[in-house]
Amino acid sequence: HKQPFVTVGFQYRMTELQGALLYAQVKKLRKIVSGNRKAAKAIERGIKKEVGKGPIFREERDVKQVYYGLLMKPDWGNLEIESEKFIQALAKEGVEVWKVNKPLYKADALKGIAKVPYAGEVCREAEKAYREWFALPVYPGMKEREIEGIVKAFTKIYKYYSRK
């Protein structure tokens, strides 16, 4: 798995055409978020049904998750496979899967220019998340067969490498 980012920073300028396109997309935002939530909930239910465990986040009473990917953190202590190999196995099964981003302070773009000297594991939780978490795809309009394919692939690999 290779990180897609070489630089750190954001481009906030836009043309009039980009603004018009953005405005049209903002109008669709509720529908997009609703579609992502629906797909994420279906994948979550399927995985929980098959392996008894699901994604790492739960919704609080006054919070609604907005899914761009369904974050997963399997119980690595119960599996005889490392996270990187698990991700590769999912990819071989045809699942678009990705790791969470590398901690920002380790970005190549910041090496040598940071004002704070970062050495080793500065933020243990960020390091742990980078090693252990990955995301499954969710998007509005996901077909049931796509959701079933993700659940089937995850379940197949999880059960095969499970120590139980």
PDB file of C-alpha atoms in Angstrom:
ATOM      1  CA  HIS A   1       0.000   0.000   0.000  1.00  0.00           C
ATOM      2  CA  LYS A   2       1.455   3.329  -1.023  1.00  0.00           C
ATOM      3  CA  GLN A   3       0.343   6.644   0.441  1.00  0.00           C
ATOM      4  CA  PRO A   4      -1.202   8.818  -2.277  1.00  0.00           C
ATOM      5  CA  PHE A   5       0.028  12.137  -0.905  1.00  0.00           C
ATOM      6  CA  VAL A   6       3.417  13.669  -1.555  1.00  0.00           C
ATOM      7  CA  THR A   7       2.689  17.123  -0.191  1.00  0.00           C
ATOM      8  CA  VAL A   8       0.731  18.535   2.691  1.00  0.00           C
ATOM      9  CA  GLY A   9      -1.626  21.415   2.136  1.00  0.00           C
ATOM     10  CA  PHE A  10      -4.877  22.393   0.549  1.00  0.00           C
ATOM     11  CA  GLN A  11      -5.859  24.416  -2.496  1.00  0.00           C
ATOM     12  CA  TYR A  12      -8.786  26.635  -1.557  1.00  0.00           C
ATOM     13  CA  ARG A  13      -8.959  28.729  -4.753  1.00  0.00           C
ATOM     14  CA  MET A  14     -11.537  27.891  -7.399  1.00  0.00           C
ATOM     15  CA  THR A  15     -12.792  29.153 -10.711  1.00  0.00           C
ATOM     16  CA  GLU A  16     -16.370  30.240 -11.378  1.00  0.00           C
ATOM     17  CA  LEU A  17     -17.008  26.953 -13.165  1.00  0.00           C
ATOM     18  CA  GLN A  18     -15.687  24.972 -10.197  1.00  0.00           C
ATOM     19  CA  GLY A  19     -17.888  27.079  -7.903  1.00  0.00           C
ATOM     20  CA  ALA A  20     -20.962  26.327 -10.017  1.00  0.00           C
ATOM     21  CA  LEU A  21     -20.173  22.601  -9.958  1.00  0.00           C
ATOM     22  CA  LEU A  22     -19.631  22.715  -6.205  1.00  0.00           C
ATOM     23  CA  TYR A  23     -22.934  24.533  -5.696  1.00  0.00           C
ATOM     24  CA  ALA A  24     -24.735  21.827  -7.688  1.00  0.00           C
ATOM     25  CA  GLN A  25     -23.061  19.115  -5.594  1.00  0.00           C
ATOM     26  CA  VAL A  26     -23.878  20.813  -2.279  1.00  0.00           C
ATOM     27  CA  LYS A  27     -27.546  20.590  -3.240  1.00  0.00           C
ATOM     28  CA  LYS A  28     -27.092  16.801  -3.459  1.00  0.00           C
ATOM     29  CA  LEU A  29     -25.206  16.520  -0.160  1.00  0.00           C
ATOM     30  CA  ARG A  30     -28.050  15.074   1.939  1.00  0.00           C
ATOM     31  CA  LYS A  31     -28.700  12.409  -0.680  1.00  0.00           C
ATOM     32  CA  ILE A  32     -24.997  11.551  -0.934  1.00  0.00           C
ATOM     33  CA  VAL A  33     -24.519  11.326   2.840  1.00  0.00           C
ATOM     34  CA  SER A  34     -27.716   9.297   3.182  1.00  0.00           C
ATOM     35  CA  GLY A  35     -26.513   6.870   0.496  1.00  0.00           C
ATOM     36  CA  ASN A  36     -23.130   6.497   2.185  1.00  0.00           C
ATOM     37  CA  ARG A  37     -24.794   5.859   5.561  1.00  0.00           C
ATOM     38  CA  LYS A  38     -27.127   3.267   4.050  1.00  0.00           C
ATOM     39  CA  ALA A  39     -24.245   1.390   2.397  1.00  0.00           C
ATOM     40  CA  ALA A  40     -22.100   1.562   5.554  1.00  0.00           C
ATOM     41  CA  LYS A  41     -24.924   0.256   7.749  1.00  0.00           C
ATOM     42  CA  ALA A  42     -25.566  -2.642   5.335  1.00  0.00           C
ATOM     43  CA  ILE A  43     -21.876  -3.647   5.303  1.00  0.00           C
ATOM     44  CA  GLU A  44     -21.718  -3.281   9.083  1.00  0.00           C
ATOM     45  CA  ARG A  45     -24.804  -5.493   9.592  1.00  0.00           C
ATOM     46  CA  GLY A  46     -23.438  -8.120   7.214  1.00  0.00           C
ATOM     47  CA  ILE A  47     -20.037  -8.296   8.896  1.00  0.00           C
ATOM     48  CA  LYS A  48     -21.534  -8.360  12.410  1.00  0.00           C
ATOM     49  CA  LYS A  49     -23.874 -11.174  11.359  1.00  0.00           C
ATOM     50  CA  GLU A  50     -21.019 -13.251   9.931  1.00  0.00           C
ATOM     51  CA  VAL A  51     -18.153 -12.644  12.375  1.00  0.00           C
ATOM     52  CA  GLY A  52     -19.898 -11.156  15.403  1.00  0.00           C
ATOM     53  CA  LYS A  53     -17.890  -7.933  15.341  1.00  0.00           C
ATOM     54  CA  GLY A  54     -18.185  -4.792  13.290  1.00  0.00           C
ATOM     55  CA  PRO A  55     -16.570  -1.438  12.622  1.00  0.00           C
ATOM     56  CA  ILE A  56     -14.881   0.571  15.337  1.00  0.00           C
ATOM     57  CA  PHE A  57     -17.232   3.525  15.638  1.00  0.00           C
ATOM     58  CA  ARG A  58     -20.641   3.729  17.247  1.00  0.00           C
ATOM     59  CA  GLU A  59     -23.025   6.598  16.928  1.00  0.00           C
ATOM     60  CA  GLU A  60     -23.922   8.584  19.967  1.00  0.00           C
ATOM     61  CA  ARG A  61     -27.459   9.835  20.482  1.00  0.00           C
ATOM     62  CA  ASP A  62     -26.739  13.320  19.156  1.00  0.00           C
ATOM     63  CA  VAL A  63     -24.166  12.382  16.491  1.00  0.00           C
ATOM     64  CA  LYS A  64     -24.563  10.957  12.997  1.00  0.00           C
ATOM     65  CA  GLN A  65     -21.548   9.505  11.234  1.00  0.00           C
ATOM     66  CA  VAL A  66     -20.774  10.740   7.742  1.00  0.00           C
ATOM     67  CA  TYR A  67     -19.071   7.857   5.990  1.00  0.00           C
ATOM     68  CA  TYR A  68     -16.447   8.319   3.301  1.00  0.00           C
ATOM     69  CA  GLY A  69     -15.193   4.857   4.086  1.00  0.00           C
ATOM     70  CA  LEU A  70     -16.170   2.337   6.736  1.00  0.00           C
ATOM     71  CA  LEU A  71     -13.301   2.247   9.241  1.00  0.00           C
ATOM     72  CA  MET A  72     -12.414  -1.239  10.410  1.00  0.00           C
ATOM     73  CA  LYS A  73     -10.109  -2.482  13.126  1.00  0.00           C
ATOM     74  CA  PRO A  74     -10.341  -6.264  13.382  1.00  0.00           C
ATOM     75  CA  ASP A  75      -9.253  -7.950  16.588  1.00  0.00           C
ATOM     76  CA  TRP A  76      -5.690  -8.540  15.416  1.00  0.00           C
ATOM     77  CA  GLY A  77      -4.944 -10.567  18.555  1.00  0.00           C
ATOM     78  CA  ASN A  78      -7.502 -13.100  17.341  1.00  0.00           C
ATOM     79  CA  LEU A  79      -6.139 -13.300  13.814  1.00  0.00           C
ATOM     80  CA  GLU A  80      -3.098 -15.092  12.460  1.00  0.00           C
ATOM     81  CA  ILE A  81      -2.406 -12.410   9.874  1.00  0.00           C
ATOM     82  CA  GLU A  82      -0.910  -8.914   9.954  1.00  0.00           C
ATOM     83  CA  SER A  83      -2.957  -5.888   8.917  1.00  0.00           C
ATOM     84  CA  GLU A  84      -0.987  -5.265   5.712  1.00  0.00           C
ATOM     85  CA  LYS A  85      -1.509  -8.865   4.559  1.00  0.00           C
ATOM     86  CA  PHE A  86      -5.217  -8.670   5.460  1.00  0.00           C
ATOM     87  CA  ILE A  87      -5.549  -5.533   3.326  1.00  0.00           C
ATOM     88  CA  GLN A  88      -3.712  -7.223   0.449  1.00  0.00           C
ATOM     89  CA  ALA A  89      -5.990 -10.269   0.735  1.00  0.00           C
ATOM     90  CA  LEU A  90      -9.079  -8.034   0.576  1.00  0.00           C
ATOM     91  CA  ALA A  91      -7.676  -6.291  -2.496  1.00  0.00           C
ATOM     92  CA  LYS A  92      -7.065  -9.676  -4.159  1.00  0.00           C
ATOM     93  CA  GLU A  93     -10.719 -10.499  -3.499  1.00  0.00           C
ATOM     94  CA  GLY A  94     -11.636  -7.369  -5.458  1.00  0.00           C
ATOM     95  CA  VAL A  95     -12.433  -5.078  -2.527  1.00  0.00           C
ATOM     96  CA  GLU A  96     -11.280  -1.478  -2.845  1.00  0.00           C
ATOM     97  CA  VAL A  97      -9.614  -1.076   0.550  1.00  0.00           C
ATOM     98  CA  TRP A  98      -7.181   1.463   1.970  1.00  0.00           C
ATOM     99  CA  LYS A  99      -5.246   2.160   5.143  1.00  0.00           C
ATOM    100  CA  VAL A 100      -5.841   5.255   7.204  1.00  0.00           C
ATOM    101  CA  ASN A 101      -3.366   8.008   6.386  1.00  0.00           C
ATOM    102  CA  LYS A 102       0.119   8.047   7.789  1.00  0.00           C
ATOM    103  CA  PRO A 103       0.469  10.380  10.809  1.00  0.00           C
ATOM    104  CA  LEU A 104       0.928  13.882   9.416  1.00  0.00           C
ATOM    105  CA  TYR A 105       4.201  14.466  11.242  1.00  0.00           C
ATOM    106  CA  LYS A 106       5.718  11.595   9.234  1.00  0.00           C
ATOM    107  CA  ALA A 107       4.801  13.130   5.870  1.00  0.00           C
ATOM    108  CA  ASP A 108       7.788  13.557   3.569  1.00  0.00           C
ATOM    109  CA  ALA A 109       6.623  17.107   2.811  1.00  0.00           C
ATOM    110  CA  LEU A 110       7.234  18.117   6.445  1.00  0.00           C
ATOM    111  CA  LYS A 111      10.667  16.530   6.878  1.00  0.00           C
ATOM    112  CA  GLY A 112      13.232  19.142   7.703  1.00  0.00           C
ATOM    113  CA  ILE A 113      10.792  22.053   7.991  1.00  0.00           C
ATOM    114  CA  ALA A 114       8.839  21.160  11.116  1.00  0.00           C
ATOM    115  CA  LYS A 115       9.356  23.552  14.030  1.00  0.00           C
ATOM    116  CA  VAL A 116       8.881  20.720  16.530  1.00  0.00           C
ATOM    117  CA  PRO A 117      11.455  17.912  16.472  1.00  0.00           C
ATOM    118  CA  TYR A 118       9.511  14.692  15.879  1.00  0.00           C
ATOM    119  CA  ALA A 119      11.377  11.518  16.644  1.00  0.00           C
ATOM    120  CA  GLY A 120      10.028   8.003  16.889  1.00  0.00           C
ATOM    121  CA  GLU A 121       6.478   7.347  17.951  1.00  0.00           C
ATOM    122  CA  VAL A 122       5.340  10.779  19.053  1.00  0.00           C
ATOM    123  CA  CYS A 123       1.624  10.091  18.874  1.00  0.00           C
ATOM    124  CA  ARG A 124       1.118   6.460  19.844  1.00  0.00           C
ATOM    125  CA  GLU A 125      -2.597   6.467  18.999  1.00  0.00           C
ATOM    126  CA  ALA A 126      -1.995   7.856  15.494  1.00  0.00           C
ATOM    127  CA  GLU A 127       0.772   5.296  14.969  1.00  0.00           C
ATOM    128  CA  LYS A 128      -1.476   2.493  16.223  1.00  0.00           C
ATOM    129  CA  ALA A 129      -4.355   3.604  13.969  1.00  0.00           C
ATOM    130  CA  TYR A 130      -2.010   3.676  10.971  1.00  0.00           C
ATOM    131  CA  ARG A 131      -0.844   0.124  11.713  1.00  0.00           C
ATOM    132  CA  GLU A 132      -4.227  -1.398  12.581  1.00  0.00           C
ATOM    133  CA  TRP A 133      -7.074   0.440  10.855  1.00  0.00           C
ATOM    134  CA  PHE A 134      -8.266   0.326   7.283  1.00  0.00           C
ATOM    135  CA  ALA A 135     -11.350   1.495   5.419  1.00  0.00           C
ATOM    136  CA  LEU A 136     -13.847  -0.318   3.253  1.00  0.00           C
ATOM    137  CA  PRO A 137     -15.575   1.574   0.445  1.00  0.00           C
ATOM    138  CA  VAL A 138     -19.019   3.133   0.828  1.00  0.00           C
ATOM    139  CA  TYR A 139     -20.743   5.351  -1.666  1.00  0.00           C
ATOM    140  CA  PRO A 140     -24.301   6.289  -2.551  1.00  0.00           C
ATOM    141  CA  GLY A 141     -25.981   3.907  -4.936  1.00  0.00           C
ATOM    142  CA  MET A 142     -23.948   0.861  -3.918  1.00  0.00           C
ATOM    143  CA  LYS A 143     -25.667  -2.191  -5.288  1.00  0.00           C
ATOM    144  CA  GLU A 144     -26.622  -5.022  -2.967  1.00  0.00           C
ATOM    145  CA  ARG A 145     -24.274  -7.380  -4.821  1.00  0.00           C
ATOM    146  CA  GLU A 146     -21.366  -4.974  -4.174  1.00  0.00           C
ATOM    147  CA  ILE A 147     -22.195  -4.863  -0.467  1.00  0.00           C
ATOM    148  CA  GLU A 148     -22.542  -8.654  -0.348  1.00  0.00           C
ATOM    149  CA  GLY A 149     -19.189  -8.989  -2.154  1.00  0.00           C
ATOM    150  CA  ILE A 150     -17.433  -6.847   0.452  1.00  0.00           C
ATOM    151  CA  VAL A 151     -19.051  -8.741   3.334  1.00  0.00           C
ATOM    152  CA  LYS A 152     -18.254 -12.111   1.732  1.00  0.00           C
ATOM    153  CA  ALA A 153     -14.597 -11.217   1.095  1.00  0.00           C
ATOM    154  CA  PHE A 154     -14.090  -9.783   4.590  1.00  0.00           C
ATOM    155  CA  THR A 155     -15.791 -12.797   6.197  1.00  0.00           C
ATOM    156  CA  LYS A 156     -13.804 -15.299   4.120  1.00  0.00           C
ATOM    157  CA  ILE A 157     -10.459 -13.797   5.120  1.00  0.00           C
ATOM    158  CA  TYR A 158     -11.444 -13.145   8.735  1.00  0.00           C
ATOM    159  CA  LYS A 159     -12.696 -16.701   9.296  1.00  0.00           C
ATOM    160  CA  TYR A 160      -9.745 -18.281   7.493  1.00  0.00           C
ATOM    161  CA  TYR A 161      -7.205 -16.490   9.693  1.00  0.00           C
ATOM    162  CA  SER A 162      -9.229 -16.561  12.916  1.00  0.00           C
ATOM    163  CA  ARG A 163      -7.593 -18.373  15.843  1.00  0.00           C
ATOM    164  CA  LYS A 164     -10.931 -19.572  17.193  1.00  0.00           C
TER     165      LYS A 164
END
